[in-house]
PDB file of C-alpha atoms in Angstrom:
ATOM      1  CA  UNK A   1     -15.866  41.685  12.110  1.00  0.00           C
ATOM      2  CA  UNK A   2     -13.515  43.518   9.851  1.00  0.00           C
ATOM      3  CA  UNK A   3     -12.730  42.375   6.642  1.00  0.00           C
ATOM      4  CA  UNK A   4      -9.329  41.459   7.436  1.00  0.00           C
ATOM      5  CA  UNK A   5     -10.352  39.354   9.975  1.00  0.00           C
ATOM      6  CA  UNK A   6     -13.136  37.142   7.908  1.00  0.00           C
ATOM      7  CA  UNK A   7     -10.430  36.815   5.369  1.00  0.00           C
ATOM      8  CA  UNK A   8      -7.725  35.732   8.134  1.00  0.00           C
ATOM      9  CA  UNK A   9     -10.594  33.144   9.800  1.00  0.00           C
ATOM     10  CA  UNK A  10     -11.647  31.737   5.853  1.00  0.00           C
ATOM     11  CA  UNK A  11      -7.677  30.966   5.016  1.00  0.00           C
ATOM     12  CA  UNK A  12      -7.511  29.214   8.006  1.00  0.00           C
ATOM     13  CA  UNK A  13     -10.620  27.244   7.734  1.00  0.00           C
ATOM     14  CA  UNK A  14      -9.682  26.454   3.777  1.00  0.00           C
ATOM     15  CA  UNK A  15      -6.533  25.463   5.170  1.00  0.00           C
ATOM     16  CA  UNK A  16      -8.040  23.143   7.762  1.00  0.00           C
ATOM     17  CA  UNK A  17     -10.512  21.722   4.885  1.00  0.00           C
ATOM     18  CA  UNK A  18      -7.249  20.825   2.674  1.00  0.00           C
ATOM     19  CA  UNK A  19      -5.375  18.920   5.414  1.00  0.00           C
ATOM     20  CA  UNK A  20      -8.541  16.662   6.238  1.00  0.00           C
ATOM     21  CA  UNK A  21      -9.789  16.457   2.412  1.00  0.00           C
ATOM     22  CA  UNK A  22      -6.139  15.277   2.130  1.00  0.00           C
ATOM     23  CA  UNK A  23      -5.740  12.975   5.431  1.00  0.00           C
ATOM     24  CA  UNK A  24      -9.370  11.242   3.979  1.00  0.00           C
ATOM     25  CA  UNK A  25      -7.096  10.792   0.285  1.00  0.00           C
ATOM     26  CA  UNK A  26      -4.843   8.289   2.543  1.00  0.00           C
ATOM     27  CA  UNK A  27      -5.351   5.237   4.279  1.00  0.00           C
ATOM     28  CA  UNK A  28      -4.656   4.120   7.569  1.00  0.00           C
ATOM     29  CA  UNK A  29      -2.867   1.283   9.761  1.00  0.00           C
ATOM     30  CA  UNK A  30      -6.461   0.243  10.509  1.00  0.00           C
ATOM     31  CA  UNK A  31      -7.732   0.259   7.206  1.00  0.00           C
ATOM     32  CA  UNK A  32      -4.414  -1.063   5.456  1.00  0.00           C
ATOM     33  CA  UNK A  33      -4.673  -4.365   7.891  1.00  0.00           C
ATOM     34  CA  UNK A  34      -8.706  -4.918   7.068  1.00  0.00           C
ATOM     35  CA  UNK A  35      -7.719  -4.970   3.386  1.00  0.00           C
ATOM     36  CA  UNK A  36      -5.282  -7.103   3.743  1.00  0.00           C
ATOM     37  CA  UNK A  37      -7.373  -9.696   5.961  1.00  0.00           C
ATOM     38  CA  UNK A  38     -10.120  -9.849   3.375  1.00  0.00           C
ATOM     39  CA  UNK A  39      -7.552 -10.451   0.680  1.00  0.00           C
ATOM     40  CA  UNK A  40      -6.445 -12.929   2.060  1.00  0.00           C
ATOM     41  CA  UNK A  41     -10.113 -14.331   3.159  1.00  0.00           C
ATOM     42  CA  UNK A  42     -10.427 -14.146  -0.739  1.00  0.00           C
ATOM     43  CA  UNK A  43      -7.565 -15.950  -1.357  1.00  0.00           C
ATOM     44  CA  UNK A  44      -8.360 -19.214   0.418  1.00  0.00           C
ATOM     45  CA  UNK A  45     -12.244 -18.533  -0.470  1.00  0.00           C
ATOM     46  CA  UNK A  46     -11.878 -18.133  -4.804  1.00  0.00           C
ATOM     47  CA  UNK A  47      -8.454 -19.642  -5.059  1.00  0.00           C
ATOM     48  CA  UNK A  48      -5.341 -17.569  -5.924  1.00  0.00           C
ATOM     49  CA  UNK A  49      -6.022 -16.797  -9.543  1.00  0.00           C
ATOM     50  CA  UNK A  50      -9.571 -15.141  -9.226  1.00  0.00           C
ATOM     51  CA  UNK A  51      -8.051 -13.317  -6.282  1.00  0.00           C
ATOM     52  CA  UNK A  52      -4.996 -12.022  -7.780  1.00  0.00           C
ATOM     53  CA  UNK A  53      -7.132 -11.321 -11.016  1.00  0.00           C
ATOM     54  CA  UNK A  54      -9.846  -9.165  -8.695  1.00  0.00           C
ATOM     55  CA  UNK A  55      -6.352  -7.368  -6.414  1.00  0.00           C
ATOM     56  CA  UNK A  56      -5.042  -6.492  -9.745  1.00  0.00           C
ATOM     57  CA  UNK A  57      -8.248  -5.276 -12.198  1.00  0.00           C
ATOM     58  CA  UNK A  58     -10.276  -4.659  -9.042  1.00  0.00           C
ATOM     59  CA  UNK A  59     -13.528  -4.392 -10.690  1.00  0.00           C
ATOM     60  CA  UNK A  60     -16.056  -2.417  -8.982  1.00  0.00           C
ATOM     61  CA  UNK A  61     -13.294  -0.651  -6.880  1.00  0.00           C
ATOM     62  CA  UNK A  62     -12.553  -3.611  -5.306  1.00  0.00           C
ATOM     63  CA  UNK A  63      -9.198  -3.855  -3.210  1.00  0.00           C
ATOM     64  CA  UNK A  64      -8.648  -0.475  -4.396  1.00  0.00           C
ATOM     65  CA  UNK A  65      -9.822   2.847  -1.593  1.00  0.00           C
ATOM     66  CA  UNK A  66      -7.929   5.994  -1.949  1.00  0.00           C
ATOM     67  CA  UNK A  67      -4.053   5.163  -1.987  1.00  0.00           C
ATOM     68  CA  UNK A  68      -4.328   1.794  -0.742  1.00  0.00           C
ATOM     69  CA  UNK A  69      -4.228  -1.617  -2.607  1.00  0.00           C
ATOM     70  CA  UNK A  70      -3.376  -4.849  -2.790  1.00  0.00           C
ATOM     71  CA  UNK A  71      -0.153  -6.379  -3.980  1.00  0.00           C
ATOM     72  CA  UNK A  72       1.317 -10.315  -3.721  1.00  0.00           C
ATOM     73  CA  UNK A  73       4.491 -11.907  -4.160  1.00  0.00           C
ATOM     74  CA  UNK A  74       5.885 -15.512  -4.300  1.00  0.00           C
ATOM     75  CA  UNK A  75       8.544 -16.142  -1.777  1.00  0.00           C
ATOM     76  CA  UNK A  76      10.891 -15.747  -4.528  1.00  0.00           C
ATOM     77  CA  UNK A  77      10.055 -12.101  -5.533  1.00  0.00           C
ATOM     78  CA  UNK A  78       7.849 -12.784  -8.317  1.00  0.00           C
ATOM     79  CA  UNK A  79       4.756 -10.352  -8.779  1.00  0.00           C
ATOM     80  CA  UNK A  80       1.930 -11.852  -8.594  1.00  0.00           C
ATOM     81  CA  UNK A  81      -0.662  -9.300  -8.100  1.00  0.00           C
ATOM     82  CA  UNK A  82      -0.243  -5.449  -8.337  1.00  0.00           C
ATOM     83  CA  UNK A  83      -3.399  -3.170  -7.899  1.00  0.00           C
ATOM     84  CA  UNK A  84      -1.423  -0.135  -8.939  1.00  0.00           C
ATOM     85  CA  UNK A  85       0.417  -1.599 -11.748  1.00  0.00           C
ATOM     86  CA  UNK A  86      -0.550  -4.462 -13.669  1.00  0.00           C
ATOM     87  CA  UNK A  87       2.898  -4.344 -15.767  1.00  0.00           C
ATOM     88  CA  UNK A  88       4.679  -5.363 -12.329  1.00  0.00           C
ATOM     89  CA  UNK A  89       2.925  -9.002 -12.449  1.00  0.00           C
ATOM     90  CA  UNK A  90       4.928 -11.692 -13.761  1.00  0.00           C
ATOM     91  CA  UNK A  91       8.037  -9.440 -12.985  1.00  0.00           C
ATOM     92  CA  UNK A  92      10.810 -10.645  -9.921  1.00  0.00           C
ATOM     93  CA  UNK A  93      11.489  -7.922  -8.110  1.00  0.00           C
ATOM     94  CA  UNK A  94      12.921  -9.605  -5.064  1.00  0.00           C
ATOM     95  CA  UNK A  95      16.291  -7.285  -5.307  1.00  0.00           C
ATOM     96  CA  UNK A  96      14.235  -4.110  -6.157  1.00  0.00           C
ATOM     97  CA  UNK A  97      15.797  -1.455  -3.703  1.00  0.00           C
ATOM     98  CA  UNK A  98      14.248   1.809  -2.695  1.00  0.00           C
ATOM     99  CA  UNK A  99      16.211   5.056  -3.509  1.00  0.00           C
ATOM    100  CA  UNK A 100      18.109   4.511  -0.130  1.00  0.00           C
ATOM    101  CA  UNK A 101      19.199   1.121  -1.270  1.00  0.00           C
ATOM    102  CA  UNK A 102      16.811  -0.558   1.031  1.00  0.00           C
ATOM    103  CA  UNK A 103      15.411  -4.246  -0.806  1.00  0.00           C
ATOM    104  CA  UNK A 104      11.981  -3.682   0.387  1.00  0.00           C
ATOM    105  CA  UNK A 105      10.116  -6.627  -1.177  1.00  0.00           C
ATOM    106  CA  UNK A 106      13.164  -8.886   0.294  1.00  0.00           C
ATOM    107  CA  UNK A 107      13.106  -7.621   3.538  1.00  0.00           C
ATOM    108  CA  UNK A 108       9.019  -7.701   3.188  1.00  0.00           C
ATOM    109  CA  UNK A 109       9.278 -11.651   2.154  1.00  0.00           C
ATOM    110  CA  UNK A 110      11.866 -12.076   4.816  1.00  0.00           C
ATOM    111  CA  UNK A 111       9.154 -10.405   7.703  1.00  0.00           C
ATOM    112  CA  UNK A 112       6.086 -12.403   6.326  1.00  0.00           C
ATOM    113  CA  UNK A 113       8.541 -15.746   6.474  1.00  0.00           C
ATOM    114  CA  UNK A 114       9.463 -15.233  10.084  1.00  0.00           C
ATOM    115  CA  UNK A 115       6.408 -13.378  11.801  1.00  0.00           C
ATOM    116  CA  UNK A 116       3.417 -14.400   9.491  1.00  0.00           C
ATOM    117  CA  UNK A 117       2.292 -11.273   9.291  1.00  0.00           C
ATOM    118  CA  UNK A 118       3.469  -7.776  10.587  1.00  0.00           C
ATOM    119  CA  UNK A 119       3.993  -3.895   9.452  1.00  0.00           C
ATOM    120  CA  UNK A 120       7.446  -3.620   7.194  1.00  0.00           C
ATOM    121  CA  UNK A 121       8.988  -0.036   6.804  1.00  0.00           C
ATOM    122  CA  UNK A 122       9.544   2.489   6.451  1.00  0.00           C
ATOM    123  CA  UNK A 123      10.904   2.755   2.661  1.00  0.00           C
ATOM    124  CA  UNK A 124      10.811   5.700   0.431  1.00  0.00           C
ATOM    125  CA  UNK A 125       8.494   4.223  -2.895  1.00  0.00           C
ATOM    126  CA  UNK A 126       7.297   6.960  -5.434  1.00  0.00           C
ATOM    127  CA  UNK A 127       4.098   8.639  -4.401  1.00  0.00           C
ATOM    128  CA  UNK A 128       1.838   8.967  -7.485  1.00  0.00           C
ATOM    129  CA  UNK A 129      -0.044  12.193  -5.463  1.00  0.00           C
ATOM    130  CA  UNK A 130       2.989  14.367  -4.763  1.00  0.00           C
ATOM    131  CA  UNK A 131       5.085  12.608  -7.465  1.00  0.00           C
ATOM    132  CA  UNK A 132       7.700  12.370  -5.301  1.00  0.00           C
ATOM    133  CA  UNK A 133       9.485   9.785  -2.858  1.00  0.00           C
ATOM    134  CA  UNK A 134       7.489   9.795   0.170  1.00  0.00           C
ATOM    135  CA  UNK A 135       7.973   7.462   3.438  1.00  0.00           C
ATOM    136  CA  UNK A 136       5.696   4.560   3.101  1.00  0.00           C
ATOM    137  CA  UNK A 137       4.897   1.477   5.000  1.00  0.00           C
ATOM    138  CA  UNK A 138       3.197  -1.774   4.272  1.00  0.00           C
ATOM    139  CA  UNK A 139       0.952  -4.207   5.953  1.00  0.00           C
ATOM    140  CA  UNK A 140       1.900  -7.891   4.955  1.00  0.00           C
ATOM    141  CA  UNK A 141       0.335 -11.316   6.176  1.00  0.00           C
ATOM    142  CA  UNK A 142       1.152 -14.601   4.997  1.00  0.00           C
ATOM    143  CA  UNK A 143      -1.623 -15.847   1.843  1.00  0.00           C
ATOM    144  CA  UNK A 144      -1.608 -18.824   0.162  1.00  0.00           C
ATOM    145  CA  UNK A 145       1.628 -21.463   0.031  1.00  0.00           C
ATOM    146  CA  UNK A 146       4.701 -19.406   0.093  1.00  0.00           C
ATOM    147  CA  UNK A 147       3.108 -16.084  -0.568  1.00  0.00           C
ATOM    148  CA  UNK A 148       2.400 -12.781   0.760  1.00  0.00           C
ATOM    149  CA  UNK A 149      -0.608 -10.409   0.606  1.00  0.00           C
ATOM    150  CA  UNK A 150       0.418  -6.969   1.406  1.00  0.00           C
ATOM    151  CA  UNK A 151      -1.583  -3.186   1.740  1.00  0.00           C
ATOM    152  CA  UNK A 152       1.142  -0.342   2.147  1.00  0.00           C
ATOM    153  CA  UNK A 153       0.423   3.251   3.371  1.00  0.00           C
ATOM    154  CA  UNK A 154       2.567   6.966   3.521  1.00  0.00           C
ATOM    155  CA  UNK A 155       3.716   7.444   6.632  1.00  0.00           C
ATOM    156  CA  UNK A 156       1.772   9.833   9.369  1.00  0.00           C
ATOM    157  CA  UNK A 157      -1.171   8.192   8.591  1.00  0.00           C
TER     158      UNK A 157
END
């Protein structure tokens, strides 16, 4: 094989080794819903506060796997839990609009309200790995009282 060639074939296999490396960085419908179903098994197991303190400080990479975590809100829009950003808890961010003007945690609380649980999205939210706005959804299921448990995801996964 000419050199060309084995240089041509090795691109395209590095190539091939960044898109999955990449696709395993992100998580998936399947994995987004399982999170959220033991968060909220936690929820009604420890109580709210232990849960909310183990979503948000997720000690031993708890409720935390590549972009994926867990984040709750009161029916009101108050943060509760934020496994990205701690700052956010204790915040209302029920009118907080995307960069299209979209009120995603509304329209979230609104979903969880009338389905129980359900996918929300898309929205555009700022993705921390290409520091950019990227299409994301987000998994969302009813926890405890008048409170939501949600995992989001980018799109395409």
């Amino acid at each position: 094989m000419n050199k060309s060639v084995l240089a041509g074939v090795l691109m395209l296999q590095c190539g091939w080794l960044a898109n999955v490396q990449a696709a395993e960085a992100h998580g998936t419908t399947a994995e987004a819903e399982a999170m959220v179903q033991q968060a909220v098994a936690l929820v009604k197991s420890a109580g709210p506060d232990k849960a909310y303190k183990s979503f948000t400080e997720h000690p031993n990479g708890a409720f935390k796997d590549k972009d994926m975590y867990v984040f709750v809100y009161d029916y009101e829009g108050n943060c509760l839990a934020q496994g990205a950003n701690p700052k956010m808890v204790g915040k209302n961010l029920y009118i907080m609009k995307d960069v299209d003007g979209k009120p995603f945690i509304k329209d979230m609380i609104d979903m969880v309200k009338s389905k129980g649980k359900g996918w929300y999205g898309p929205y555009k939210f700022n993705n921390a790995a290409t520091n950019s706005y990227d299409l994301k959804k987000s998994y969302c299921a009813q926890g405890a009282a008048n409170t939501m448990v949600c995992v989001g995801i980018y799109e395409g996964n």
